Tab-separated table of C-alpha atoms and ligand atoms in Angstrom:
chain	number	residue	atom	x	y	z
A	1	UNK	CA	-2.659	6.478	20.451
A	2	UNK	CA	-3.822	4.061	17.706
A	3	UNK	CA	-6.836	5.075	15.617
A	4	UNK	CA	-9.912	2.900	16.260
A	5	UNK	CA	-9.968	1.374	12.791
A	6	UNK	CA	-6.246	0.632	12.929
A	7	UNK	CA	-6.703	-1.418	16.091
A	8	UNK	CA	-9.204	-3.629	14.238
A	9	UNK	CA	-7.035	-3.841	11.114
A	10	UNK	CA	-3.888	-4.683	13.055
A	11	UNK	CA	-5.682	-7.416	15.011
A	12	UNK	CA	-7.171	-8.878	11.827
A	13	UNK	CA	-3.878	-9.015	9.916
A	14	UNK	CA	-2.007	-10.326	12.956
A	15	UNK	CA	-4.566	-13.152	13.129
A	16	UNK	CA	-4.418	-14.137	9.460
A	17	UNK	CA	-0.777	-13.260	8.671
A	18	UNK	CA	0.364	-16.826	7.999
A	19	UNK	CA	-2.611	-17.839	5.898
A	20	UNK	CA	-2.328	-14.559	3.918
A	21	UNK	CA	1.424	-14.966	3.400
A	22	UNK	CA	1.076	-18.610	2.337
A	23	UNK	CA	-1.732	-17.817	-0.105
A	24	UNK	CA	-0.160	-14.770	-1.779
A	25	UNK	CA	3.570	-15.332	-2.111
A	26	UNK	CA	4.256	-13.047	-5.090
A	27	UNK	CA	2.176	-11.210	-7.698
A	28	UNK	CA	-0.487	-13.907	-8.219
A	29	UNK	CA	-3.487	-11.494	-7.924
A	30	UNK	CA	-2.036	-8.741	-10.126
A	31	UNK	CA	-3.025	-8.321	-13.760
A	32	UNK	CA	-0.339	-7.537	-16.368
A	33	UNK	CA	-1.666	-3.972	-16.733
A	34	UNK	CA	-1.049	-3.333	-13.008
A	35	UNK	CA	2.433	-4.778	-13.183
A	36	UNK	CA	2.998	-2.405	-16.119
A	37	UNK	CA	2.020	0.511	-13.849
A	38	UNK	CA	4.514	-0.683	-11.224
A	39	UNK	CA	7.206	-1.025	-13.906
A	40	UNK	CA	6.398	2.507	-15.092
A	41	UNK	CA	6.633	3.832	-11.507
A	42	UNK	CA	10.019	2.131	-11.023
A	43	UNK	CA	11.280	3.591	-14.284
A	44	UNK	CA	10.371	7.131	-13.162
A	45	UNK	CA	12.504	6.988	-10.020
A	46	UNK	CA	15.897	8.615	-9.616
A	47	UNK	CA	18.889	6.652	-8.326
A	48	UNK	CA	19.338	5.099	-5.845
A	49	UNK	CA	15.623	4.292	-6.285
A	50	UNK	CA	15.110	3.794	-2.572
A	51	UNK	CA	11.446	2.825	-2.219
A	52	UNK	CA	9.225	2.550	0.841
A	53	UNK	CA	6.726	-0.303	0.443
A	54	UNK	CA	4.178	1.473	2.625
A	55	UNK	CA	1.894	-1.232	4.030
A	56	UNK	CA	4.124	-4.057	2.784
A	57	UNK	CA	2.104	-6.814	4.459
A	58	UNK	CA	4.062	-10.068	4.306
A	59	UNK	CA	6.423	-8.513	1.781
A	60	UNK	CA	5.357	-10.235	-1.425
A	61	UNK	CA	5.904	-7.089	-3.555
A	62	UNK	CA	9.448	-6.422	-2.259
A	63	UNK	CA	11.205	-8.846	-4.669
A	64	UNK	CA	9.110	-7.535	-7.562
A	65	UNK	CA	10.178	-3.945	-6.826
A	66	UNK	CA	13.805	-5.079	-6.507
A	67	UNK	CA	13.560	-6.859	-9.869
A	68	UNK	CA	12.533	-3.502	-11.376
A	69	UNK	CA	15.751	-1.924	-10.096
A	70	UNK	CA	14.405	-0.465	-6.834
A	71	UNK	CA	15.941	-0.699	-3.355
A	72	UNK	CA	12.776	-1.493	-1.391
A	73	UNK	CA	12.135	-1.594	2.323
A	74	UNK	CA	8.841	-2.167	4.064
A	75	UNK	CA	6.693	-0.822	6.845
A	76	UNK	CA	3.383	-2.232	8.074
A	77	UNK	CA	0.927	-1.845	10.924
A	78	UNK	CA	0.801	-5.569	11.696
A	79	UNK	CA	3.722	-7.091	13.635
A	80	UNK	CA	2.764	-10.570	12.426
A	81	UNK	CA	2.764	-9.499	8.774
A	82	UNK	CA	6.165	-7.875	9.327
A	83	UNK	CA	7.411	-11.072	10.988
A	84	UNK	CA	6.488	-12.989	7.821
A	85	UNK	CA	8.029	-10.310	5.607
A	86	UNK	CA	11.276	-10.537	7.559
A	87	UNK	CA	11.329	-14.320	7.458
A	88	UNK	CA	10.191	-14.778	3.834
A	89	UNK	CA	12.141	-11.819	2.393
A	90	UNK	CA	15.203	-11.315	4.622
A	91	UNK	CA	17.020	-9.242	1.992
A	92	UNK	CA	14.745	-6.259	2.658
A	93	UNK	CA	14.414	-4.301	5.915
A	94	UNK	CA	10.855	-4.218	7.297
A	95	UNK	CA	9.541	-2.487	10.397
A	96	UNK	CA	6.261	-2.086	12.267
A	97	UNK	CA	4.717	1.363	12.010
A	98	UNK	CA	1.507	3.086	11.001
A	99	UNK	CA	1.426	5.061	7.770
A	100	UNK	CA	-0.163	7.865	9.778
A	101	UNK	CA	3.080	8.257	11.771
A	102	UNK	CA	6.186	7.185	9.850
A	103	UNK	CA	9.541	7.034	11.599
A	104	UNK	CA	11.767	8.320	8.777
A	105	UNK	CA	13.401	11.707	8.241
A	106	UNK	CA	11.956	14.057	5.634
A	107	UNK	CA	12.833	13.303	1.985
A	108	UNK	CA	14.231	9.812	2.677
A	109	UNK	CA	12.773	7.967	-0.327
A	110	UNK	CA	12.860	8.275	-4.116
A	111	UNK	CA	9.530	6.467	-4.264
A	112	UNK	CA	6.664	5.500	-1.958
A	113	UNK	CA	4.595	2.466	-2.962
A	114	UNK	CA	1.179	2.076	-1.339
A	115	UNK	CA	-0.271	-1.157	-2.710
A	116	UNK	CA	-3.772	-1.532	-1.241
A	117	UNK	CA	-2.554	-0.211	2.127
A	118	UNK	CA	-4.815	2.847	2.513
A	119	UNK	CA	-7.957	0.750	1.951
A	120	UNK	CA	-8.611	-0.094	5.599
A	121	UNK	CA	-8.472	3.482	6.868
A	122	UNK	CA	-11.526	5.750	6.687
A	123	UNK	CA	-11.373	9.009	4.741
A	124	UNK	CA	-10.599	10.944	7.933
A	125	UNK	CA	-7.212	9.178	8.141
A	126	UNK	CA	-6.206	9.637	4.508
A	127	UNK	CA	-4.813	13.134	4.848
A	128	UNK	CA	-2.465	12.182	7.666
A	129	UNK	CA	-1.365	9.092	5.704
A	130	UNK	CA	-0.645	11.084	2.546
A	131	UNK	CA	1.009	13.896	4.515
A	132	UNK	CA	3.447	11.349	5.942
A	133	UNK	CA	4.043	9.651	2.579
A	134	UNK	CA	4.762	13.032	0.951
A	135	UNK	CA	6.984	14.133	3.844
A	136	UNK	CA	9.278	11.091	3.483
A	137	UNK	CA	9.341	11.422	-0.331
A	138	UNK	CA	12.128	13.567	-1.700
A	139	UNK	CA	11.204	16.451	-4.044
A	140	UNK	CA	10.996	14.990	-7.547
A	141	UNK	CA	10.071	11.579	-6.099
A	142	UNK	CA	6.962	9.559	-6.976
A	143	UNK	CA	4.089	8.048	-5.002
A	144	UNK	CA	2.007	5.113	-6.258
A	145	UNK	CA	-1.373	4.296	-4.674
A	146	UNK	CA	-3.523	1.241	-5.506
A	147	UNK	CA	-7.074	0.785	-4.251
A	148	UNK	CA	-10.523	-0.662	-4.962
A	149	UNK	CA	-12.870	1.683	-6.827
A	150	UNK	CA	-16.328	2.541	-5.525
A	151	UNK	CA	-17.727	4.277	-2.510
A	152	UNK	CA	-18.535	3.480	1.077
A	153	UNK	CA	-17.279	0.832	3.445
A	154	UNK	CA	-17.553	-2.947	2.965
A	155	UNK	CA	-17.110	-5.623	5.578
A	156	UNK	CA	-14.539	-8.014	4.054
A	157	UNK	CA	-12.533	-11.039	5.180
A	158	UNK	CA	-15.339	-13.573	4.787
A	159	UNK	CA	-12.827	-15.975	3.230
A	160	UNK	CA	-10.808	-15.916	6.442
A	161	UNK	CA	-13.969	-16.283	8.551
A	162	UNK	CA	-14.862	-19.393	6.518
A	163	UNK	CA	-11.508	-20.838	7.591
A	164	UNK	CA	-12.457	-20.257	11.231
A	165	UNK	CA	-10.659	-16.952	11.860
A	166	UNK	CA	-12.652	-14.537	14.011
A	167	UNK	CA	-11.740	-11.163	12.510
A	168	UNK	CA	-13.323	-7.828	11.635
A	169	UNK	CA	-11.908	-6.221	8.495
A	170	UNK	CA	-13.412	-3.122	6.883
A	171	UNK	CA	-12.492	-1.873	3.428
A	172	UNK	CA	-13.102	1.640	2.132
A	173	UNK	CA	-13.682	2.078	-1.596
A	174	UNK	CA	-12.841	5.338	-3.399
A	175	UNK	CA	-13.628	7.076	-6.644
A	176	UNK	CA	-10.490	7.650	-8.713
A	177	UNK	CA	-11.189	11.391	-9.284
A	178	UNK	CA	-11.556	11.826	-5.507
A	179	UNK	CA	-8.233	10.100	-4.914
A	180	UNK	CA	-6.591	12.266	-7.586
A	181	UNK	CA	-8.014	15.435	-5.976
A	182	UNK	CA	-6.788	14.349	-2.569
A	183	UNK	CA	-3.251	13.735	-3.844
A	184	UNK	CA	-3.277	17.087	-5.638
A	185	UNK	CA	-4.362	18.764	-2.399
A	186	UNK	CA	-1.099	17.433	-0.922
A	187	UNK	CA	0.835	19.274	-3.619
A	188	UNK	CA	1.408	16.245	-5.862
A	189	UNK	CA	1.147	16.207	-9.662
A	190	UNK	CA	-0.728	13.151	-10.913
A	191	UNK	CA	1.153	11.663	-13.873
A	192	UNK	CA	-0.593	8.335	-14.539
A	193	UNK	CA	-3.931	6.727	-13.730
A	194	UNK	CA	-5.291	3.248	-14.370
A	195	UNK	CA	-8.824	2.087	-13.688
A	196	UNK	CA	-9.861	-1.361	-14.843
A	197	UNK	CA	-12.930	-3.587	-14.581
A	198	UNK	CA	-12.888	-6.532	-12.191
A	199	UNK	CA	-11.616	-9.893	-13.428
A	200	UNK	CA	-13.783	-12.919	-12.491
A	201	UNK	CA	-12.053	-13.461	-9.146
A	202	UNK	CA	-12.789	-9.861	-8.068
A	203	UNK	CA	-15.961	-8.007	-7.117
A	204	UNK	CA	-14.889	-4.421	-7.842
A	205	UNK	CA	-12.925	-2.282	-10.285
A	206	UNK	CA	-9.328	-1.585	-9.332
A	207	UNK	CA	-7.273	1.595	-9.669
A	208	UNK	CA	-3.630	2.670	-9.598
A	209	UNK	CA	-2.581	6.340	-9.439
A	210	UNK	CA	1.001	7.636	-9.734
A	211	UNK	CA	1.836	11.174	-8.595
A	212	UNK	CA	5.033	13.216	-8.410
A	213	UNK	CA	6.227	15.521	-5.667
A	214	UNK	CA	7.358	18.673	-7.495
A	215	UNK	CA	11.065	19.567	-7.315
A	216	UNK	CA	10.203	22.732	-5.410
A	217	UNK	CA	7.314	21.163	-3.471
B	1	SAM	C1	-4.531	-5.710	1.581
B	1	SAM	S1	-3.062	-5.826	2.554
B	1	SAM	C2	-1.832	-5.468	1.307
B	1	SAM	C3	-0.455	-5.863	1.760
B	1	SAM	C4	0.609	-5.742	0.665
B	1	SAM	N1	0.723	-4.383	0.157
B	1	SAM	C5	0.283	-6.713	-0.448
B	1	SAM	O1	-0.070	-6.273	-1.534
B	1	SAM	O2	0.386	-7.925	-0.188
B	1	SAM	C6	-3.124	-4.319	3.473
B	1	SAM	C7	-1.903	-4.134	4.382
B	1	SAM	O3	-1.886	-2.775	4.825
B	1	SAM	C8	-1.539	-2.772	6.193
B	1	SAM	N2	-2.095	-1.548	6.760
B	1	SAM	C9	-3.393	-1.199	6.857
B	1	SAM	N3	-3.518	0.005	7.431
B	1	SAM	C10	-2.260	0.423	7.712
B	1	SAM	C11	-1.710	1.578	8.319
B	1	SAM	N4	-2.490	2.551	8.776
B	1	SAM	N5	-0.372	1.670	8.447
B	1	SAM	C12	0.444	0.679	7.996
B	1	SAM	N6	-0.007	-0.444	7.405
B	1	SAM	C13	-1.348	-0.567	7.266
B	1	SAM	C14	-2.152	-4.029	6.756
B	1	SAM	O4	-1.546	-4.413	7.985
B	1	SAM	C15	-1.908	-5.010	5.623
B	1	SAM	O5	-0.680	-5.678	5.764
């Protein structure tokens, strides 16, 4: 049974999938320091560097991960975002699934990449999302999580509303130390953290955390 917030999020991304995919085709919004964190993450992974792009959206980060030597594949809640990922990036497998209930065997991936994909779920969902991400990560593998810094929930998507799309999209902001503590509670060892101030096109600070599943964990 879908979680209430996921029903809203899925509907919103299904509605705006084409405008989102046409607007962000690659790494236009990322700052060099964030790309450096992704490069660092890719460099930590063991061969074959199979990576789950967890919440891949329309797949814009898949070619970037591949260019860093990863073998990425995607999963996303929104069938319309996955449709665009499959059509725009046919070299990479992408499927529809919630991060709270992944359809992969244990220890499938060398890396799990969550690029702004936990931001629409409330705190109550985070533990089931991270439990699944850790389950599909092999011991010694690495998880990367990117998110907006802050606290509380914001109603977002006004840009889409201005274009005439009738959507409800909520975004949950988190403090970096809280995110670190939550990952540690799942048995992960945090190995890198970035928090940066917003650039002019943004309203909030941004964070990236990388954590490792211990070999015996
Ligand atoms: C801000 S977009 C980021 C998409 C992509 N990572 C990118 O950077 O372009 C958030 C994505 O997470 C997906 N998402 C949100 N909650 C999810 C969940 N519980 N399970 C799977 N995907 C989810 C949404 O459908 C959406 O495609």
